[in-house]
Coordinates of N, CA and C in Angstrom, one line a residue:
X608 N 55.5 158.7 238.6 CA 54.1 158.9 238.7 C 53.5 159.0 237.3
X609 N 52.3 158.1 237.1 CA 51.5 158.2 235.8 C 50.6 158.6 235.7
X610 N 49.6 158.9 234.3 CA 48.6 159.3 234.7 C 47.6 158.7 233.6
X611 N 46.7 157.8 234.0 CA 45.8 156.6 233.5 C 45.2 157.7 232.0
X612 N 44.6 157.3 231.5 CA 44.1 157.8 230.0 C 43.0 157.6 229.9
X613 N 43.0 155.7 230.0 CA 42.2 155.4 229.4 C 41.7 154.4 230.4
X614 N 40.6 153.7 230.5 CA 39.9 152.5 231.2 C 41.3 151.1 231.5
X615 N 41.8 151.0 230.4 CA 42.7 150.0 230.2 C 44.0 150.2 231.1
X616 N 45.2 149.6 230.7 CA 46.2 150.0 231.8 C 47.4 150.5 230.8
X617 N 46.9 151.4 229.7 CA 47.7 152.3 229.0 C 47.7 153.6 229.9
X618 N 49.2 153.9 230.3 CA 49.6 155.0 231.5 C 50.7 155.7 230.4
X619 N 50.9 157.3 230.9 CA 51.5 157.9 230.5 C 52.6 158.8 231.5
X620 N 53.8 159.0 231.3 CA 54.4 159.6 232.4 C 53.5 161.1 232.7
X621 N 53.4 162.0 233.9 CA 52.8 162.9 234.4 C 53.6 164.2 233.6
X622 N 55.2 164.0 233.2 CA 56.0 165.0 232.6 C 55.9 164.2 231.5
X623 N 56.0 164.5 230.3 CA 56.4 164.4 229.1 C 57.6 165.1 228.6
X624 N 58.8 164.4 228.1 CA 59.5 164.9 227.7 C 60.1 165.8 226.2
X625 N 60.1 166.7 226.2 CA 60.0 167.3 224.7 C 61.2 167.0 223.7
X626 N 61.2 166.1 222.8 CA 62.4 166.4 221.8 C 62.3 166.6 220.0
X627 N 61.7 168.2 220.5 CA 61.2 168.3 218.8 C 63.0 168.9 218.9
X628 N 63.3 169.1 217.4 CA 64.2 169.2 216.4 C 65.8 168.4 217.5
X629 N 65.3 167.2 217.8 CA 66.4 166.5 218.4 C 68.2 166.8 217.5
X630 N 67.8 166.7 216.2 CA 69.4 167.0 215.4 C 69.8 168.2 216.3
X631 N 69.4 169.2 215.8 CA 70.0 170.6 216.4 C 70.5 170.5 218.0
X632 N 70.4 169.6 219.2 CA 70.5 169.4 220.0 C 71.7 169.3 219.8
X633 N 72.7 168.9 218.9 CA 73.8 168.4 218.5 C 74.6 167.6 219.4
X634 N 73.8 166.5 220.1 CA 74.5 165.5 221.0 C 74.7 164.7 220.3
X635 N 76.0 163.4 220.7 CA 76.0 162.6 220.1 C 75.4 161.1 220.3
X636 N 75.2 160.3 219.4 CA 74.3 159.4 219.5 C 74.8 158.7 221.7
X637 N 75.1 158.4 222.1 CA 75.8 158.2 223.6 C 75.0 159.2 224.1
X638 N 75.7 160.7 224.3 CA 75.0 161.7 224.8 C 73.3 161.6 224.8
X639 N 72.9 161.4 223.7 CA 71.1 161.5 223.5 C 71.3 160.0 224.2
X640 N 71.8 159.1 224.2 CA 71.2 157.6 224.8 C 71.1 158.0 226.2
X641 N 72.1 158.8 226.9 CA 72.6 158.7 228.4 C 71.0 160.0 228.9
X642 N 70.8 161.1 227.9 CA 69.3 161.9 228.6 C 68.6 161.0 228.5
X643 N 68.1 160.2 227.6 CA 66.7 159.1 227.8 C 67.0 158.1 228.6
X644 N 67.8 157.5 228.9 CA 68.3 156.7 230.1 C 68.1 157.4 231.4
X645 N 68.4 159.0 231.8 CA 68.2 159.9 232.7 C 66.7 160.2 232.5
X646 N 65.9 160.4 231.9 CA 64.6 160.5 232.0 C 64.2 159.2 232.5
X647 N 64.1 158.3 232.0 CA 63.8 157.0 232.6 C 64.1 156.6 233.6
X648 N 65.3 157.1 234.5 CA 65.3 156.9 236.2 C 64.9 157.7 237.0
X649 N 64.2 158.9 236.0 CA 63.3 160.1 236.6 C 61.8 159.7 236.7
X650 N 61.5 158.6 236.3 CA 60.1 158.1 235.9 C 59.0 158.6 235.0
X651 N 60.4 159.4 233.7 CA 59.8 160.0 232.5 C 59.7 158.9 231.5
X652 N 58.6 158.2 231.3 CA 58.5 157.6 230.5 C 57.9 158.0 228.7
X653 N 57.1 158.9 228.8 CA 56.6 159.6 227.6 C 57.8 160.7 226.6
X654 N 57.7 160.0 225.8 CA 58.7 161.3 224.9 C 57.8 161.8 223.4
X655 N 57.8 163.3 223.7 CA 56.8 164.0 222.7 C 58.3 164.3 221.3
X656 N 57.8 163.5 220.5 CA 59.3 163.9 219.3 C 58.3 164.8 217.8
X657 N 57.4 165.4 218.3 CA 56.8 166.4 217.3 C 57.8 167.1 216.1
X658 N 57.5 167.5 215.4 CA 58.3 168.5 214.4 C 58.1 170.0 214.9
X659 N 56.8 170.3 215.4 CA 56.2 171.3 215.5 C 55.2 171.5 216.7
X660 N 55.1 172.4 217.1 CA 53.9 172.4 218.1 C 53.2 173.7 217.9
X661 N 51.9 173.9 218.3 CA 51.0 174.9 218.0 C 51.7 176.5 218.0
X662 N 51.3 177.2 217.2 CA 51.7 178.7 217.1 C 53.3 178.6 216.4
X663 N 53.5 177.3 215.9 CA 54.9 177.1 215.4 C 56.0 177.5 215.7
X664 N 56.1 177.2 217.1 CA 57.2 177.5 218.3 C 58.1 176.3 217.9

């Protein structure tokens, strides 16, 4: 499921997936390939790779 934005047919997944400080995750490069692979057959298409997010959580 998506959710339109804008007039045009730029869509965004409805979940966004979070991967701020992806290193510390400590998967290896396979492991991180196989969760974005699994988000993608979840019909997560958006990935938020921020450093930081508000109130510096």
């Amino acid at each position: 499921m998506s959710a339109q934005l804008t007039p045009n047919d730029f869509k965004i997944s409805r979940i966004v997936a979070g991967m701020m400080n992806l290193s510390a995750w400590r998967m290896s490069t396979p492991e991180l390939v196989n969760w974005i692979h699994a988000c993608l057959e979840m019909g997560i298409t958006t990935f938020d790779h921020a450093d930081i997010y508000g109130g510096y959580t």
